């Protein structure tokens, strides 16, 4: 019998990747894992979630094959990895992020067109402003994945007497909350679209202590000013990858205006090496941006450094965040000159 050459096996593995991703995303979206902390048949899961029994059984069997569920006779239950990360309320819960990824899958389905046209048919604003339910999963999903890097960043950034922080495109406000835990005197202004801030408000209510030191400022970071010499710190976390270089330069100019002399700007994001082809996560994240933003992509650290110098920041420093993890990021700091 002829065995398939390794190159073809590799192609099969890559194709299987999208099938596995879709099975996992749909199961998370439908909340299958919340039903399976104790053993249940596929028919019971189907009844509880109002699914078709054939559909449920085929999906659950695939999840067993992938190692997310265990099967004993006709009974299915969560494997430890699912219990830890896919059951709502668990400390390591990532399910909201998976729900957002499931919604944005539609944008990936249209990738052929986005590559031809260089932009998606439906950009981020469409999803944020017109897609019911998207903002909630998008923002809660950000919170899921931000908690660990936020703790790391809070440990890296010296409080340095900072009293006022502006968090541009704050989303769930996870990074501000971590910086405020490190610096009890820090007040945070969370700047974001009104549709996002509605979700942020709910999340803040669950963070006792932060609410009294946190203001919400609705606005559009493309068109609205950030203020004049009001802040000691301006944070742009996972915001610049959504925008084109000209918009990012304008945001940095507004950040500079909003900072007091000696104030610091922080850029936190995935960053590519000069060649733009590594790390793989960043190169693929750029495709994610092509799929659903009008001008976003993953930038190199050199690009950020050039923009910061051109917009009047000096004393540039940078750190690895989540080093060694697949989704490692960089934190870049610049100080407002004169
Ligand atoms: C990828 S999330 C990052 C959230 C947060 N900074 C973090 O790192 O977890 C991007 C954020 O930018 C916000 N955003 C997108 N377009 C915006 C705009 N034009 N004006 C203000 N905020 C915007 C979104 O609502 C979202 O909260």
CSV table of C-alpha atoms and ligand atoms in Angstrom, one decimal:
chain,number,residue,atom,x,y,z
A,1,UNK,CA,0.0,0.0,0.0
A,2,UNK,CA,1.3,3.5,-0.9
A,3,UNK,CA,1.7,5.9,2.0
A,4,UNK,CA,0.9,9.6,1.4
A,5,UNK,CA,4.0,11.7,1.1
A,6,UNK,CA,4.7,14.0,4.2
A,7,UNK,CA,4.0,17.2,2.2
A,8,UNK,CA,0.4,16.0,1.4
A,9,UNK,CA,-0.1,15.0,5.1
A,10,UNK,CA,0.9,18.5,6.0
A,11,UNK,CA,-1.7,20.0,3.7
A,12,UNK,CA,-4.4,17.6,5.1
A,13,UNK,CA,-3.5,18.7,8.6
A,14,UNK,CA,-3.8,22.4,7.7
A,15,UNK,CA,-7.2,21.8,6.1
A,16,UNK,CA,-8.3,19.8,9.2
A,17,UNK,CA,-7.4,22.9,11.2
A,18,UNK,CA,-10.4,24.9,9.9
A,19,UNK,CA,-12.7,22.0,10.6
A,20,UNK,CA,-11.5,21.6,14.1
A,21,UNK,CA,-11.7,25.3,14.7
A,22,UNK,CA,-15.3,25.5,13.5
A,23,UNK,CA,-16.4,22.5,15.6
A,24,UNK,CA,-14.9,24.1,18.7
A,25,UNK,CA,-16.3,27.5,17.9
A,26,UNK,CA,-19.8,26.2,17.2
A,27,UNK,CA,-19.8,24.1,20.4
A,28,UNK,CA,-18.7,27.1,22.5
A,29,UNK,CA,-21.3,29.4,20.7
A,30,UNK,CA,-24.1,26.9,21.4
A,31,UNK,CA,-22.9,26.5,25.1
A,32,UNK,CA,-22.5,22.8,24.8
A,33,UNK,CA,-19.8,22.7,27.5
A,34,UNK,CA,-21.9,24.3,30.2
A,35,UNK,CA,-24.2,21.2,29.9
A,36,UNK,CA,-21.4,18.7,30.2
A,37,UNK,CA,-19.9,19.2,33.6
A,38,UNK,CA,-21.9,16.0,34.4
A,39,UNK,CA,-22.4,13.1,32.0
A,40,UNK,CA,-25.3,13.4,29.6
A,41,UNK,CA,-26.4,11.7,26.4
A,42,UNK,CA,-26.3,13.5,23.1
A,43,UNK,CA,-30.2,13.4,23.1
A,44,UNK,CA,-30.3,15.2,26.5
A,45,UNK,CA,-27.8,17.8,25.3
A,46,UNK,CA,-29.9,18.3,22.1
A,47,UNK,CA,-33.1,18.7,24.2
A,48,UNK,CA,-31.6,21.2,26.6
A,49,UNK,CA,-30.1,23.3,23.9
A,50,UNK,CA,-32.9,22.8,21.3
A,51,UNK,CA,-30.6,21.2,18.8
A,52,UNK,CA,-31.2,18.4,16.3
A,53,UNK,CA,-30.3,15.1,17.9
A,54,UNK,CA,-28.3,13.9,14.8
A,55,UNK,CA,-26.5,17.3,14.7
A,56,UNK,CA,-25.7,17.2,18.4
A,57,UNK,CA,-24.4,13.6,18.3
A,58,UNK,CA,-22.1,14.2,15.3
A,59,UNK,CA,-20.7,17.4,16.9
A,60,UNK,CA,-20.1,15.8,20.3
A,61,UNK,CA,-18.4,12.8,18.8
A,62,UNK,CA,-16.0,15.1,16.9
A,63,UNK,CA,-15.3,16.9,20.2
A,64,UNK,CA,-14.4,13.6,21.8
A,65,UNK,CA,-12.1,12.8,18.9
A,66,UNK,CA,-10.4,16.2,19.4
A,67,UNK,CA,-10.0,15.6,23.2
A,68,UNK,CA,-12.4,18.2,24.5
A,69,UNK,CA,-15.0,15.7,25.7
A,70,UNK,CA,-14.8,12.2,27.1
A,71,UNK,CA,-17.3,9.5,26.1
A,72,UNK,CA,-18.4,6.5,28.2
A,73,UNK,CA,-21.0,4.4,26.5
A,74,UNK,CA,-23.6,6.9,25.4
A,75,UNK,CA,-22.6,9.5,28.0
A,76,UNK,CA,-20.5,12.5,27.2
A,77,UNK,CA,-18.8,14.9,29.7
A,78,UNK,CA,-16.1,17.6,29.6
A,79,UNK,CA,-12.4,16.7,29.5
A,80,UNK,CA,-10.3,18.8,32.0
A,81,UNK,CA,-9.3,21.3,29.3
A,82,UNK,CA,-13.0,22.0,28.6
A,83,UNK,CA,-13.9,22.3,32.3
A,84,UNK,CA,-11.1,24.8,32.8
A,85,UNK,CA,-11.5,27.0,29.8
A,86,UNK,CA,-15.0,26.5,28.3
A,87,UNK,CA,-17.4,26.5,31.2
A,88,UNK,CA,-18.8,30.0,32.1
A,89,UNK,CA,-17.8,31.3,35.5
A,90,UNK,CA,-14.4,29.4,35.6
A,91,UNK,CA,-11.3,31.5,36.2
A,92,UNK,CA,-9.7,30.5,32.9
A,93,UNK,CA,-12.9,30.9,30.9
A,94,UNK,CA,-12.3,31.7,27.2
A,95,UNK,CA,-15.8,31.0,25.9
A,96,UNK,CA,-16.8,34.6,25.2
A,97,UNK,CA,-13.7,35.0,23.0
A,98,UNK,CA,-14.6,31.8,21.1
A,99,UNK,CA,-18.2,33.2,20.6
A,100,UNK,CA,-16.7,36.4,19.1
A,101,UNK,CA,-14.5,34.3,16.8
A,102,UNK,CA,-17.5,32.3,15.7
A,103,UNK,CA,-19.3,35.5,14.7
A,104,UNK,CA,-16.4,36.9,12.9
A,105,UNK,CA,-16.0,33.6,10.9
A,106,UNK,CA,-18.4,35.2,8.4
A,107,UNK,CA,-15.8,37.8,7.6
A,108,UNK,CA,-13.2,35.0,7.1
A,109,UNK,CA,-15.6,33.3,4.7
A,110,UNK,CA,-15.4,36.4,2.6
A,111,UNK,CA,-11.6,36.4,2.6
A,112,UNK,CA,-11.3,35.7,-1.2
A,113,UNK,CA,-13.1,39.0,-1.9
A,114,UNK,CA,-11.1,40.9,0.7
A,115,UNK,CA,-7.8,39.8,-0.8
A,116,UNK,CA,-9.1,40.8,-4.3
A,117,UNK,CA,-10.3,44.3,-3.1
A,118,UNK,CA,-7.8,44.9,-0.3
A,119,UNK,CA,-10.6,45.6,2.2
A,120,UNK,CA,-13.6,43.7,3.6
A,121,UNK,CA,-17.2,44.1,2.5
A,122,UNK,CA,-18.2,44.7,6.1
A,123,UNK,CA,-15.6,46.5,8.2
A,124,UNK,CA,-15.3,46.5,12.0
A,125,UNK,CA,-17.7,49.5,12.4
A,126,UNK,CA,-20.4,47.4,10.7
A,127,UNK,CA,-19.9,44.6,13.3
A,128,UNK,CA,-19.7,46.9,16.2
A,129,UNK,CA,-22.6,49.2,15.4
A,130,UNK,CA,-24.9,47.1,13.3
A,131,UNK,CA,-24.5,43.4,14.3
A,132,UNK,CA,-26.8,42.7,17.3
A,133,UNK,CA,-25.0,40.7,20.0
A,134,UNK,CA,-21.5,41.1,18.4
A,135,UNK,CA,-20.2,43.9,20.7
A,136,UNK,CA,-21.1,42.0,23.8
A,137,UNK,CA,-19.1,38.8,22.8
A,138,UNK,CA,-16.3,40.9,21.3
A,139,UNK,CA,-15.8,43.0,24.4
A,140,UNK,CA,-16.3,40.2,26.9
A,141,UNK,CA,-14.0,38.1,24.8
A,142,UNK,CA,-11.3,40.7,25.1
A,143,UNK,CA,-11.6,40.6,28.8
A,144,UNK,CA,-11.1,36.8,28.8
A,145,UNK,CA,-7.8,37.1,27.0
A,146,UNK,CA,-6.5,40.4,28.6
A,147,UNK,CA,-6.4,39.4,32.3
A,148,UNK,CA,-3.0,37.7,32.2
A,149,UNK,CA,-1.1,40.2,30.0
A,150,UNK,CA,-2.8,43.1,31.9
A,151,UNK,CA,-1.2,41.8,35.2
A,152,UNK,CA,2.2,41.6,33.5
A,153,UNK,CA,2.0,45.1,32.0
A,154,UNK,CA,0.9,46.5,35.4
A,155,UNK,CA,4.1,45.1,36.9
A,156,UNK,CA,6.2,46.6,34.1
A,157,UNK,CA,4.9,50.1,34.2
A,158,UNK,CA,6.3,52.2,37.1
A,159,UNK,CA,3.5,54.2,38.7
A,160,UNK,CA,5.9,57.2,38.7
A,161,UNK,CA,3.3,59.5,40.4
A,162,UNK,CA,0.8,59.1,37.6
A,163,UNK,CA,-2.7,60.2,38.6
A,164,UNK,CA,-4.7,60.2,35.4
A,165,UNK,CA,-4.8,57.5,32.7
A,166,UNK,CA,-6.6,57.7,29.3
A,167,UNK,CA,-7.3,54.3,27.9
A,168,UNK,CA,-8.1,54.8,24.2
A,169,UNK,CA,-10.4,52.0,22.7
A,170,UNK,CA,-10.5,50.6,26.2
A,171,UNK,CA,-13.0,47.9,25.5
A,172,UNK,CA,-13.5,45.9,28.7
A,173,UNK,CA,-11.0,48.2,30.6
A,174,UNK,CA,-9.0,45.2,31.8
A,175,UNK,CA,-5.6,46.9,31.3
A,176,UNK,CA,-6.7,50.1,33.1
A,177,UNK,CA,-8.1,48.0,36.0
A,178,UNK,CA,-4.7,46.2,36.4
A,179,UNK,CA,-2.8,49.5,36.3
A,180,UNK,CA,-5.1,50.9,38.9
A,181,UNK,CA,-4.6,47.8,41.2
A,182,UNK,CA,-0.8,48.5,41.0
A,183,UNK,CA,-1.3,52.3,41.6
A,184,UNK,CA,-4.2,53.0,44.0
A,185,UNK,CA,-4.0,56.8,43.2
A,186,UNK,CA,-4.6,56.3,39.5
A,187,UNK,CA,-7.9,57.5,38.0
A,188,UNK,CA,-8.8,56.0,34.6
A,189,UNK,CA,-10.8,57.5,31.7
A,190,UNK,CA,-12.1,54.7,29.4
A,191,UNK,CA,-12.6,56.2,25.9
A,192,UNK,CA,-14.6,54.1,23.5
A,193,UNK,CA,-17.7,54.0,21.2
A,194,UNK,CA,-21.0,54.3,23.1
A,195,UNK,CA,-22.1,50.8,21.9
A,196,UNK,CA,-19.0,49.3,23.5
A,197,UNK,CA,-19.2,51.3,26.7
A,198,UNK,CA,-22.6,49.8,27.4
A,199,UNK,CA,-20.9,46.4,27.8
A,200,UNK,CA,-17.9,48.0,29.7
A,201,UNK,CA,-20.3,49.5,32.3
A,202,UNK,CA,-21.7,46.0,33.1
A,203,UNK,CA,-18.1,44.6,33.5
A,204,UNK,CA,-17.1,47.5,35.7
A,205,UNK,CA,-20.0,46.8,38.0
A,206,UNK,CA,-18.3,43.4,38.7
A,207,UNK,CA,-15.0,45.1,39.7
A,208,UNK,CA,-15.6,46.6,43.1
A,209,UNK,CA,-13.0,49.3,43.9
A,210,UNK,CA,-12.4,50.4,40.3
A,211,UNK,CA,-15.8,52.0,39.6
A,212,UNK,CA,-15.2,55.0,41.9
A,213,UNK,CA,-11.8,55.8,40.1
A,214,UNK,CA,-13.0,55.1,36.6
A,215,UNK,CA,-14.9,57.4,34.1
A,216,UNK,CA,-16.4,56.4,30.8
A,217,UNK,CA,-15.9,58.8,28.0
A,218,UNK,CA,-17.9,58.0,24.8
A,219,UNK,CA,-16.3,59.0,21.6
A,220,UNK,CA,-14.8,58.1,18.3
A,221,UNK,CA,-11.0,58.0,18.4
A,222,UNK,CA,-10.7,58.8,14.7
A,223,UNK,CA,-12.6,62.1,14.9
A,224,UNK,CA,-12.8,63.3,18.5
A,225,UNK,CA,-9.9,65.0,20.4
A,226,UNK,CA,-8.5,63.3,23.5
A,227,UNK,CA,-8.1,66.5,25.6
A,228,UNK,CA,-5.2,68.9,26.4
A,229,UNK,CA,-2.6,68.2,29.0
A,230,UNK,CA,-5.0,66.2,31.2
A,231,UNK,CA,-3.3,62.9,31.5
A,232,UNK,CA,0.0,61.3,32.8
A,233,UNK,CA,-0.5,58.1,30.9
A,234,UNK,CA,-2.2,57.3,27.6
A,235,UNK,CA,-2.7,53.6,26.7
A,236,UNK,CA,-3.4,52.2,23.2
A,237,UNK,CA,-3.8,48.5,23.7
A,238,UNK,CA,-4.8,46.3,20.7
A,239,UNK,CA,-6.2,49.4,19.0
A,240,UNK,CA,-3.5,50.4,16.4
A,241,UNK,CA,-3.8,47.0,14.6
A,242,UNK,CA,-7.4,47.9,13.7
A,243,UNK,CA,-6.3,51.1,11.9
A,244,UNK,CA,-4.2,52.3,8.9
A,245,UNK,CA,-0.8,54.1,9.5
A,246,UNK,CA,-2.2,57.6,8.9
A,247,UNK,CA,-5.0,57.1,11.5
A,248,UNK,CA,-2.4,55.7,14.0
A,249,UNK,CA,-0.1,58.7,13.5
A,250,UNK,CA,-3.1,61.1,14.1
A,251,UNK,CA,-4.0,59.1,17.3
A,252,UNK,CA,-0.4,59.4,18.6
A,253,UNK,CA,-0.5,63.2,17.9
A,254,UNK,CA,-3.8,63.5,19.9
A,255,UNK,CA,-2.3,61.4,22.7
A,256,UNK,CA,0.7,63.7,22.8
A,257,UNK,CA,-1.6,66.8,23.1
A,258,UNK,CA,-3.6,65.0,25.9
A,259,UNK,CA,-0.5,64.3,27.9
A,260,UNK,CA,1.1,66.6,30.5
A,261,UNK,CA,4.8,67.3,29.8
A,262,UNK,CA,6.8,64.2,30.8
A,263,UNK,CA,3.7,62.0,30.4
A,264,UNK,CA,4.0,58.6,28.9
A,265,UNK,CA,2.2,56.8,26.0
A,266,UNK,CA,2.0,53.0,26.0
A,267,UNK,CA,1.4,51.0,22.8
A,268,UNK,CA,0.5,47.4,23.4
A,269,UNK,CA,0.0,45.0,20.5
A,270,UNK,CA,1.1,42.0,18.4
A,271,UNK,CA,4.2,43.1,16.5
A,272,UNK,CA,6.0,41.6,13.6
A,273,UNK,CA,9.7,41.3,12.9
A,274,UNK,CA,11.1,43.5,10.2
A,275,UNK,CA,10.6,40.8,7.5
A,276,UNK,CA,6.8,40.8,8.4
A,277,UNK,CA,6.8,37.0,8.1
A,278,UNK,CA,7.4,36.2,11.8
A,279,UNK,CA,6.1,35.4,14.2
A,280,UNK,CA,3.5,33.2,12.5
A,281,UNK,CA,0.8,34.4,14.9
A,282,UNK,CA,1.3,38.0,13.9
A,283,UNK,CA,1.4,37.3,10.2
A,284,UNK,CA,-1.9,35.4,10.5
A,285,UNK,CA,-3.4,38.2,12.7
A,286,UNK,CA,-2.7,40.6,9.8
A,287,UNK,CA,-5.0,38.4,7.7
A,288,UNK,CA,-7.6,38.6,10.5
A,289,UNK,CA,-7.4,42.4,10.2
A,290,UNK,CA,-7.7,42.2,6.3
A,291,UNK,CA,-10.8,40.1,6.8
A,292,UNK,CA,-12.7,42.7,8.9
A,293,UNK,CA,-11.0,46.1,9.1
A,294,UNK,CA,-10.7,48.7,6.4
A,295,UNK,CA,-7.0,49.5,7.0
A,296,UNK,CA,-5.7,47.5,9.9
A,297,UNK,CA,-2.8,45.0,10.0
A,298,UNK,CA,0.0,43.8,12.3
A,299,UNK,CA,2.8,46.4,12.3
A,300,UNK,CA,6.5,46.0,13.1
A,301,UNK,CA,8.1,47.5,16.2
A,302,UNK,CA,10.3,49.7,13.9
A,303,UNK,CA,7.1,51.2,12.4
A,304,UNK,CA,5.8,52.1,15.8
A,305,UNK,CA,9.1,53.6,16.9
A,306,UNK,CA,9.3,55.8,13.7
A,307,UNK,CA,5.7,57.0,14.4
A,308,UNK,CA,6.4,57.8,18.0
A,309,UNK,CA,9.6,59.7,17.2
A,310,UNK,CA,7.9,61.7,14.5
A,311,UNK,CA,5.0,62.6,16.8
A,312,UNK,CA,7.3,64.0,19.5
A,313,UNK,CA,8.0,61.1,21.9
A,314,UNK,CA,11.4,60.1,23.1
A,315,UNK,CA,13.0,57.8,25.7
A,316,UNK,CA,11.4,54.8,23.8
A,317,UNK,CA,11.6,51.5,25.6
A,318,UNK,CA,9.9,48.1,24.9
A,319,UNK,CA,9.2,44.8,26.6
A,320,UNK,CA,8.0,41.3,25.7
A,321,UNK,CA,4.6,40.4,27.1
A,322,UNK,CA,3.4,36.8,27.4
A,323,UNK,CA,6.9,35.8,26.2
A,324,UNK,CA,7.0,32.3,24.8
A,325,UNK,CA,3.3,32.1,24.3
A,326,UNK,CA,1.8,31.8,20.8
A,327,UNK,CA,0.0,35.1,21.2
A,328,UNK,CA,3.0,37.0,22.7
A,329,UNK,CA,2.8,40.8,22.4
A,330,UNK,CA,5.1,43.8,22.8
A,331,UNK,CA,4.7,46.9,25.0
A,332,UNK,CA,6.3,50.1,23.8
A,333,UNK,CA,6.6,53.2,25.9
A,334,UNK,CA,7.4,56.8,24.8
A,335,UNK,CA,7.8,60.0,26.8
A,336,UNK,CA,6.3,63.3,25.7
A,337,UNK,CA,9.2,65.6,24.9
A,338,UNK,CA,9.2,69.2,26.1
B,1,LIG,C1,-9.4,45.0,20.0
B,1,LIG,S1,-10.3,46.0,21.1
B,1,LIG,C2,-9.1,46.4,22.3
B,1,LIG,C3,-9.7,46.6,23.7
B,1,LIG,C4,-8.7,46.9,24.8
B,1,LIG,N1,-8.0,48.1,24.6
B,1,LIG,C5,-7.9,45.7,25.1
B,1,LIG,O1,-6.7,45.7,24.7
B,1,LIG,O2,-8.3,44.7,25.6
B,1,LIG,C6,-10.5,47.5,20.2
B,1,LIG,C7,-11.4,48.5,20.9
B,1,LIG,O3,-11.4,49.7,20.1
B,1,LIG,C8,-12.8,50.2,20.1
B,1,LIG,N2,-13.0,51.0,18.9
B,1,LIG,C9,-13.1,50.6,17.6
B,1,LIG,N3,-13.3,51.7,16.8
B,1,LIG,C10,-13.3,52.8,17.6
B,1,LIG,C11,-13.5,54.1,17.3
B,1,LIG,N4,-13.6,54.6,16.1
B,1,LIG,N5,-13.5,55.0,18.4
B,1,LIG,C12,-13.3,54.5,19.7
B,1,LIG,N6,-13.1,53.2,20.0
B,1,LIG,C13,-13.1,52.4,18.9
B,1,LIG,C14,-13.6,49.0,20.1
B,1,LIG,O4,-14.9,49.3,20.6
B,1,LIG,C15,-12.8,48.1,21.1
B,1,LIG,O5,-13.2,48.3,22.4
